[in-house]
DNA sequence: GCGAGATAGTTAACATGTTAGGTATCACCA
DNA sequence: TGGTGATACCTAACATGTTAACTATCTCGC
């Protein structure tokens, strides 16, 4: 039992694994002209009546300024529709268009098939363990972790 | 024992965890005016005589066009130095400057201290398990995983 | 009603990610 | 030796990430 800190490059390791996974899905998304970010939104929005941008940011992990651009391009491509709320003119409702819904219904089965291919190759145990650890970590309140003092 | 596929959003889960971790380190890097990408390079280059861009791409997970811009800005900030190889004029040697080395020596202890704070809060078991799974996944030959057939 | 502060979303400026394609150089063989 | 293909790196064009600052609207207490 060593007391030595591991100080691994955790962000790099997470990035590496994410890239490996995404690279298996990217050909599918490219084939249909959707970006990975657009897909993050579509796959959630597909099964909702509408979502507010703030909610999309939290669910799909966007910063607000990024989302503004992504939504603008998706609306230009007729994948989504934006509408100001009557009751609060600051807020917006985003909904998927027929074209967007059809796209999800076409792409989703391919994404799931590709995931199964990955699962078959890597093994269900390892992937399940990864998901379990990530789930466990997602439940933590990371904001509560203190920050080191910075020199003036 | 369910046969139902989990079809989790693995890229999103990995992104989420990475963001949580990075967000704990970002104030440190911002304080010293270094980007996360520049830090990925510096922390490796610090302990080498020099590296070729291709090697940096593989080690630090950059695509070549991204790296070109990052290295250009780092050279403008006098953090690194680029030099064409005599023996092969296509290739370049990148080395860290005194300023870059001093920066790493200042920032690295803070990064390690912050990592320990995270470890104390999350628990060594969970973080170690995460690292272990990621290590295991990094050993796979992802390129060998077949791709689903795409409709014409 | 009104005015200070909060909130939702955007714009601006810059750095990086992604894809396609370009340039210079090199290795190798006819 | 000369030409063809491979290699290392770069540029271009566009989408996204990050931080700061801005606009419009709302809430609430006075």
Short mmCIF file of C-alpha atoms (C1' of nucleotides) in Angstrom, two decimals:
data_model
loop_
_atom_site.label_atom_id
_atom_site.label_comp_id
_atom_site.label_asym_id
_atom_site.label_seq_id
_atom_site.Cartn_x
_atom_site.Cartn_y
_atom_site.Cartn_z
CA UNK A 1 0.00 0.00 0.00
CA UNK A 2 1.93 2.98 -1.26
CA UNK A 3 1.34 6.45 0.11
CA UNK A 4 2.82 7.95 -3.02
CA UNK A 5 0.26 9.93 -4.99
CA UNK A 6 -0.37 8.56 -8.43
CA UNK A 7 -0.70 12.05 -9.95
CA UNK A 8 -1.91 10.60 -13.22
CA UNK A 9 -2.96 12.91 -16.00
CA UNK A 10 -6.61 12.24 -15.45
CA UNK A 11 -7.97 14.80 -17.95
CA UNK A 12 -5.71 13.37 -20.64
CA UNK A 13 -6.77 9.80 -19.91
CA UNK A 14 -10.43 10.75 -20.06
CA UNK A 15 -9.85 12.66 -23.28
CA UNK A 16 -8.03 9.73 -24.82
CA UNK A 17 -10.79 7.25 -24.08
CA UNK A 18 -13.43 9.69 -25.26
CA UNK A 19 -11.60 10.21 -28.54
CA UNK A 20 -11.28 6.47 -29.11
CA UNK A 21 -15.01 6.02 -28.59
CA UNK A 22 -16.08 9.06 -30.59
CA UNK A 23 -13.82 8.06 -33.47
CA UNK A 24 -15.88 4.87 -33.84
CA UNK A 25 -19.08 6.92 -34.11
CA UNK A 26 -17.79 9.84 -36.13
CA UNK A 27 -18.10 8.21 -39.59
CA UNK A 28 -21.81 7.68 -38.96
CA UNK A 29 -22.41 11.29 -37.97
CA UNK A 30 -20.27 12.64 -40.81
CA UNK A 31 -22.19 10.49 -43.26
CA UNK A 32 -25.39 12.30 -42.32
CA UNK A 33 -23.81 15.73 -42.04
CA UNK A 34 -24.39 16.05 -38.29
CA UNK A 35 -21.74 17.20 -35.87
CA UNK A 36 -21.15 15.43 -32.60
CA UNK A 37 -22.56 18.45 -30.77
CA UNK A 38 -25.70 18.56 -32.90
CA UNK A 39 -26.21 14.87 -32.21
CA UNK A 40 -25.91 15.40 -28.45
CA UNK A 41 -28.82 17.81 -28.73
CA UNK A 42 -30.95 15.89 -31.22
CA UNK A 43 -30.88 12.58 -29.37
CA UNK A 44 -32.28 14.28 -26.28
CA UNK A 45 -34.65 16.70 -27.96
CA UNK A 46 -36.14 13.92 -30.09
CA UNK A 47 -38.16 12.57 -27.18
CA UNK A 48 -39.28 15.88 -25.71
CA UNK A 49 -41.90 18.37 -26.73
CA UNK A 50 -39.43 21.19 -26.23
CA UNK A 51 -36.50 22.28 -24.12
CA UNK A 52 -35.16 25.63 -23.03
CA UNK A 53 -31.55 26.45 -23.95
CA UNK A 54 -30.59 26.50 -20.30
CA UNK A 55 -31.88 22.96 -19.92
CA UNK A 56 -30.02 21.85 -23.05
CA UNK A 57 -26.83 23.34 -21.65
CA UNK A 58 -27.15 21.31 -18.47
CA UNK A 59 -28.27 18.08 -20.07
CA UNK A 60 -25.91 18.08 -23.05
CA UNK A 61 -22.96 19.86 -21.43
CA UNK A 62 -22.69 23.08 -23.37
CA UNK A 63 -21.65 26.51 -22.29
CA UNK A 64 -24.27 29.04 -23.17
CA UNK A 65 -22.26 30.87 -25.86
CA UNK A 66 -21.40 27.62 -27.65
CA UNK A 67 -25.00 26.55 -27.66
CA UNK A 68 -26.14 29.81 -29.24
CA UNK A 69 -24.05 29.12 -32.33
CA UNK A 70 -24.93 25.44 -32.54
CA UNK A 71 -28.67 26.15 -32.29
CA UNK A 72 -28.43 28.91 -34.89
CA UNK A 73 -26.83 26.52 -37.38
CA UNK A 74 -29.30 23.77 -36.56
CA UNK A 75 -32.19 26.14 -37.14
CA UNK A 76 -30.66 27.21 -40.45
CA UNK A 77 -30.47 23.51 -41.39
CA UNK A 78 -34.14 23.08 -40.38
CA UNK A 79 -33.28 20.53 -37.71
CA UNK A 80 -34.82 22.50 -34.85
CA UNK A 81 -37.22 25.37 -34.29
CA UNK A 82 -36.89 28.21 -31.78
CA UNK A 83 -39.80 30.14 -30.32
CA UNK A 84 -39.88 32.86 -27.67
CA UNK A 85 -42.06 32.09 -24.65
CA UNK A 86 -45.16 34.28 -24.31
CA UNK A 87 -45.04 34.27 -20.54
CA UNK A 88 -41.35 35.29 -20.32
CA UNK A 89 -39.86 37.00 -23.31
CA UNK A 90 -36.32 36.29 -22.16
CA UNK A 91 -36.83 32.57 -22.48
CA UNK A 92 -36.95 30.38 -25.58
CA UNK A 93 -38.47 27.02 -26.39
CA UNK A 94 -36.48 24.76 -28.69
CA UNK A 95 -38.24 21.90 -30.46
CA UNK A 96 -37.18 19.36 -33.06
CA UNK A 97 -38.53 19.64 -36.60
CA UNK A 98 -39.91 16.77 -38.66
CA UNK A 99 -36.62 16.67 -40.51
CA UNK A 100 -34.70 16.49 -37.24
CA UNK A 101 -36.93 13.76 -35.89
CA UNK A 102 -36.53 11.71 -39.06
CA UNK A 103 -32.78 12.14 -38.87
CA UNK A 104 -32.65 10.81 -35.32
CA UNK A 105 -34.82 7.85 -36.27
CA UNK A 106 -32.44 7.03 -39.09
CA UNK A 107 -29.18 7.53 -37.23
CA UNK A 108 -30.03 6.13 -33.81
CA UNK A 109 -30.16 2.47 -34.91
CA UNK A 110 -26.75 2.82 -36.51
CA UNK A 111 -25.31 4.40 -33.38
CA UNK A 112 -26.71 1.57 -31.27
CA UNK A 113 -25.37 -1.05 -33.67
CA UNK A 114 -21.94 0.56 -33.52
CA UNK A 115 -22.10 0.60 -29.74
CA UNK A 116 -22.81 -3.11 -29.76
CA UNK A 117 -19.80 -3.70 -31.98
CA UNK A 118 -17.66 -1.82 -29.49
CA UNK A 119 -19.17 -3.77 -26.63
CA UNK A 120 -18.49 -7.06 -28.37
CA UNK A 121 -14.88 -6.12 -28.94
CA UNK A 122 -14.03 -4.53 -25.60
CA UNK A 123 -16.18 -6.75 -23.47
CA UNK A 124 -19.29 -5.95 -21.54
CA UNK A 125 -17.58 -6.20 -18.16
CA UNK A 126 -15.02 -3.49 -18.81
CA UNK A 127 -17.50 -1.12 -20.45
CA UNK A 128 -19.99 -1.69 -17.68
CA UNK A 129 -17.35 -1.01 -15.08
CA UNK A 130 -16.43 2.22 -16.84
CA UNK A 131 -20.04 3.35 -16.90
CA UNK A 132 -20.46 2.45 -13.26
CA UNK A 133 -17.44 4.46 -12.16
CA UNK A 134 -18.46 7.43 -14.29
CA UNK A 135 -21.97 7.27 -12.86
CA UNK A 136 -20.58 7.19 -9.36
CA UNK A 137 -18.35 10.19 -10.08
CA UNK A 138 -21.23 12.09 -11.66
CA UNK A 139 -23.11 11.89 -8.38
CA UNK A 140 -20.45 13.84 -6.51
CA UNK A 141 -20.69 17.55 -5.79
CA UNK A 142 -17.51 18.61 -7.51
CA UNK A 143 -18.11 22.26 -6.76
CA UNK A 144 -17.63 21.42 -3.10
CA UNK A 145 -14.03 20.35 -3.64
CA UNK A 146 -11.77 23.10 -2.30
CA UNK A 147 -9.27 24.89 -4.53
CA UNK A 148 -5.60 25.32 -3.80
CA UNK A 149 -4.49 28.79 -2.78
CA UNK A 150 -2.94 30.70 -5.65
CA UNK A 151 0.10 32.95 -5.14
CA UNK A 152 -0.61 36.63 -5.51
CA UNK B 1 -28.58 -10.73 -15.93
CA UNK B 2 -30.24 -8.63 -18.57
CA UNK B 3 -29.49 -9.08 -22.25
CA UNK B 4 -30.74 -5.60 -22.96
CA UNK B 5 -27.99 -3.33 -24.24
CA UNK B 6 -27.30 -0.42 -21.96
CA UNK B 7 -26.72 1.99 -24.87
CA UNK B 8 -25.48 4.67 -22.51
CA UNK B 9 -24.15 7.91 -23.90
CA UNK B 10 -20.56 6.98 -23.28
CA UNK B 11 -18.96 10.01 -24.98
CA UNK B 12 -21.18 12.33 -22.95
CA UNK B 13 -20.35 10.58 -19.68
CA UNK B 14 -16.65 10.78 -20.40
CA UNK B 15 -16.98 14.42 -21.35
CA UNK B 16 -18.89 15.19 -18.18
CA UNK B 17 -16.31 13.65 -15.90
CA UNK B 18 -13.48 15.29 -17.79
CA UNK B 19 -15.14 18.69 -17.44
CA UNK B 20 -15.64 18.22 -13.72
CA UNK B 21 -11.97 17.39 -13.28
CA UNK B 22 -10.65 20.08 -15.59
CA UNK B 23 -12.83 22.70 -13.91
CA UNK B 24 -10.95 22.04 -10.67
CA UNK B 25 -7.62 22.68 -12.41
CA UNK B 26 -8.66 25.51 -14.71
CA UNK B 27 -8.30 28.36 -12.16
CA UNK B 28 -4.66 27.41 -11.67
CA UNK B 29 -3.89 27.43 -15.37
CA UNK B 30 -5.84 30.64 -15.96
CA UNK B 31 -3.94 32.30 -13.13
CA UNK B 32 -0.69 31.70 -14.99
CA UNK B 33 -2.08 32.48 -18.43
CA UNK B 34 -1.64 28.95 -19.76
CA UNK B 35 -4.31 27.10 -21.65
CA UNK B 36 -5.15 23.50 -20.89
CA UNK B 37 -3.66 22.51 -24.26
CA UNK B 38 -0.42 24.39 -23.63
CA UNK B 39 -0.14 22.67 -20.27
CA UNK B 40 -0.58 19.23 -21.84
CA UNK B 41 2.47 20.01 -23.95
CA UNK B 42 4.60 21.74 -21.31
CA UNK B 43 4.26 19.06 -18.67
CA UNK B 44 5.62 16.48 -21.11
CA UNK B 45 8.20 18.63 -22.85
CA UNK B 46 9.61 19.82 -19.53
CA UNK B 47 11.42 16.55 -18.97
CA UNK B 48 12.67 15.99 -22.50
CA UNK B 49 15.46 17.52 -24.48
CA UNK B 50 13.13 17.96 -27.43
CA UNK B 51 10.18 16.40 -29.19
CA UNK B 52 8.99 16.37 -32.77
CA UNK B 53 5.49 17.68 -33.47
CA UNK B 54 4.37 14.25 -34.56
CA UNK B 55 5.45 12.83 -31.21
CA UNK B 56 3.66 15.62 -29.36
CA UNK B 57 0.50 14.88 -31.31
CA UNK B 58 0.57 11.23 -30.26
CA UNK B 59 1.57 11.82 -26.66
CA UNK B 60 -0.66 14.80 -25.93
CA UNK B 61 -3.59 13.92 -28.21
CA UNK B 62 -3.57 16.70 -30.78
CA UNK B 63 -4.43 16.67 -34.43
CA UNK B 64 -1.65 18.12 -36.48
CA UNK B 65 -3.47 21.31 -37.54
CA UNK B 66 -4.42 22.14 -33.95
CA UNK B 67 -0.89 21.65 -32.77
CA UNK B 68 0.50 24.00 -35.40
CA UNK B 69 -1.48 26.90 -33.96
CA UNK B 70 -0.80 26.02 -30.34
CA UNK B 71 2.95 25.75 -30.94
CA UNK B 72 2.98 29.04 -32.85
CA UNK B 73 1.35 30.85 -29.93
CA UNK B 74 3.63 29.15 -27.42
CA UNK B 75 6.68 30.20 -29.41
CA UNK B 76 5.36 33.77 -29.58
CA UNK B 77 5.02 33.64 -25.76
CA UNK B 78 8.59 32.36 -25.49
CA UNK B 79 7.49 29.12 -23.84
CA UNK B 80 9.01 26.84 -26.47
CA UNK B 81 11.53 26.97 -29.30
CA UNK B 82 11.25 25.36 -32.72
CA UNK B 83 14.18 24.33 -34.88
CA UNK B 84 14.32 22.51 -38.20
CA UNK B 85 16.32 19.29 -38.22
CA UNK B 86 19.50 19.39 -40.26
CA UNK B 87 19.24 15.78 -41.30
CA UNK B 88 15.63 16.02 -42.50
CA UNK B 89 14.36 19.45 -43.42
CA UNK B 90 10.73 18.35 -43.17
CA UNK B 91 11.02 17.63 -39.48
CA UNK B 92 11.16 20.00 -36.52
CA UNK B 93 12.53 19.78 -33.00
CA UNK B 94 10.50 21.47 -30.29
CA UNK B 95 12.18 22.27 -26.98
CA UNK B 96 11.08 24.11 -23.86
CA UNK B 97 12.61 27.51 -23.07
CA UNK B 98 13.90 28.60 -19.68
CA UNK B 99 10.70 30.55 -19.21
CA UNK B 100 8.61 27.47 -20.04
CA UNK B 101 10.64 25.28 -17.70
CA UNK B 102 10.27 27.77 -14.87
CA UNK B 103 6.54 27.94 -15.49
CA UNK B 104 6.17 24.16 -15.22
CA UNK B 105 8.21 24.12 -12.03
CA UNK B 106 5.91 26.75 -10.55
CA UNK B 107 2.61 25.29 -11.69
CA UNK B 108 3.22 21.56 -11.28
CA UNK B 109 3.19 21.59 -7.45
CA UNK B 110 -0.12 23.43 -7.49
CA UNK B 111 -1.60 20.94 -9.94
CA UNK B 112 -0.46 18.05 -7.75
CA UNK B 113 -1.83 19.71 -4.63
CA UNK B 114 -5.17 20.20 -6.36
CA UNK B 115 -5.17 16.58 -7.44
CA UNK B 116 -4.67 15.52 -3.85
CA UNK B 117 -7.61 17.68 -2.80
CA UNK B 118 -9.74 15.93 -5.39
CA UNK B 119 -8.48 12.55 -4.25
CA UNK B 120 -9.28 13.37 -0.63
CA UNK B 121 -12.80 14.38 -1.53
CA UNK B 122 -13.70 11.67 -4.03
CA UNK B 123 -11.77 8.90 -2.39
CA UNK B 124 -8.71 7.08 -3.55
CA UNK B 125 -10.58 3.88 -4.33
CA UNK B 126 -12.95 5.39 -6.87
CA UNK B 127 -10.27 7.46 -8.58
CA UNK B 128 -7.94 4.51 -8.70
CA UNK B 129 -10.66 2.36 -10.18
CA UNK B 130 -11.30 5.00 -12.84
CA UNK B 131 -7.62 5.16 -13.74
CA UNK B 132 -7.42 1.39 -13.88
CA UNK B 133 -10.36 1.06 -16.26
CA UNK B 134 -9.08 3.87 -18.46
CA UNK B 135 -5.65 2.27 -18.55
CA UNK B 136 -7.20 -1.03 -19.52
CA UNK B 137 -9.21 0.60 -22.30
CA UNK B 138 -6.16 2.50 -23.54
CA UNK B 139 -4.44 -0.82 -24.20
CA UNK B 140 -7.06 -1.92 -26.72
CA UNK B 141 -6.63 -1.61 -30.46
CA UNK B 142 -9.67 0.53 -31.14
CA UNK B 143 -8.90 0.78 -34.82
CA UNK B 144 -9.59 -2.94 -35.06
CA UNK B 145 -13.22 -2.52 -34.04
CA UNK B 146 -15.38 -2.90 -37.15
CA UNK B 147 -17.65 -0.12 -38.35
CA UNK B 148 -21.33 -0.48 -39.12
CA UNK B 149 -22.28 -0.43 -42.78
CA UNK B 150 -23.59 2.94 -43.88
CA UNK B 151 -26.51 3.25 -46.31
CA UNK B 152 -25.59 4.57 -49.72
"C1'" DG C 1 -45.52 52.19 -10.31
"C1'" DC C 2 -40.37 52.29 -10.06
"C1'" DG C 3 -35.79 51.26 -9.71
"C1'" DA C 4 -31.98 47.90 -8.16
"C1'" DG C 5 -30.61 43.43 -8.75
"C1'" DA C 6 -31.33 38.84 -10.87
"C1'" DT C 7 -31.97 36.00 -15.01
"C1'" DA C 8 -31.97 34.19 -20.13
"C1'" DG C 9 -29.83 34.64 -23.92
"C1'" DT C 10 -26.61 36.84 -27.03
"C1'" DT C 11 -22.36 38.99 -29.07
"C1'" DA C 12 -17.34 39.63 -29.30
"C1'" DA C 13 -12.67 38.06 -29.31
"C1'" DC C 14 -9.70 34.66 -29.28
"C1'" DA C 15 -8.03 29.58 -28.91
"C1'" DT C 16 -8.86 25.01 -30.34
"C1'" DG C 17 -11.08 20.92 -33.03
"C1'" DT C 18 -12.07 18.89 -37.63
"C1'" DT C 19 -11.70 18.10 -42.43
"C1'" DA C 20 -9.66 18.89 -46.83
"C1'" DG C 21 -5.93 20.08 -49.33
"C1'" DG C 22 -1.34 22.25 -50.12
"C1'" DT C 23 4.05 22.47 -49.92
"C1'" DA C 24 8.48 20.94 -49.19
"C1'" DT C 25 11.33 17.15 -48.53
"C1'" DC C 26 12.62 12.50 -48.51
"C1'" DA C 27 13.13 7.40 -49.83
"C1'" DC C 28 13.20 4.16 -53.21
"C1'" DC C 29 13.43 1.94 -57.43
"C1'" DA C 30 13.36 1.70 -62.55
"C1'" DT D 1 19.41 10.09 -62.09
"C1'" DG D 2 14.89 10.98 -62.36
"C1'" DG D 3 10.47 10.39 -61.24
"C1'" DT D 4 6.78 8.44 -58.18
"C1'" DG D 5 4.86 7.79 -53.94
"C1'" DA D 6 5.34 8.52 -48.93
"C1'" DT D 7 6.12 11.67 -45.08
"C1'" DA D 8 6.11 15.98 -41.94
"C1'" DC D 9 4.20 19.94 -41.45
"C1'" DC D 10 1.35 23.68 -42.69
"C1'" DT D 11 -2.77 26.59 -44.42
"C1'" DA D 12 -7.65 27.33 -45.14
"C1'" DA D 13 -12.40 27.15 -43.87
"C1'" DC D 14 -15.58 26.37 -40.75
"C1'" DA D 15 -17.60 24.66 -36.06
"C1'" DT D 16 -16.97 24.72 -31.23
"C1'" DG D 17 -14.90 26.04 -26.45
"C1'" DT D 18 -13.85 29.83 -23.17
"C1'" DT D 19 -14.10 34.21 -21.03
"C1'" DA D 20 -15.94 38.76 -20.69
"C1'" DA D 21 -19.32 41.90 -21.44
"C1'" DC D 22 -23.80 43.25 -23.28
"C1'" DT D 23 -29.15 43.47 -24.05
"C1'" DA D 24 -33.63 42.53 -22.89
"C1'" DT D 25 -36.68 41.09 -19.58
"C1'" DC D 26 -38.28 39.90 -15.18
"C1'" DT D 27 -38.75 40.02 -9.86
"C1'" DC D 28 -39.30 42.16 -5.85
"C1'" DG D 29 -39.27 45.49 -2.37
"C1'" DC D 30 -40.25 50.12 -1.63
#
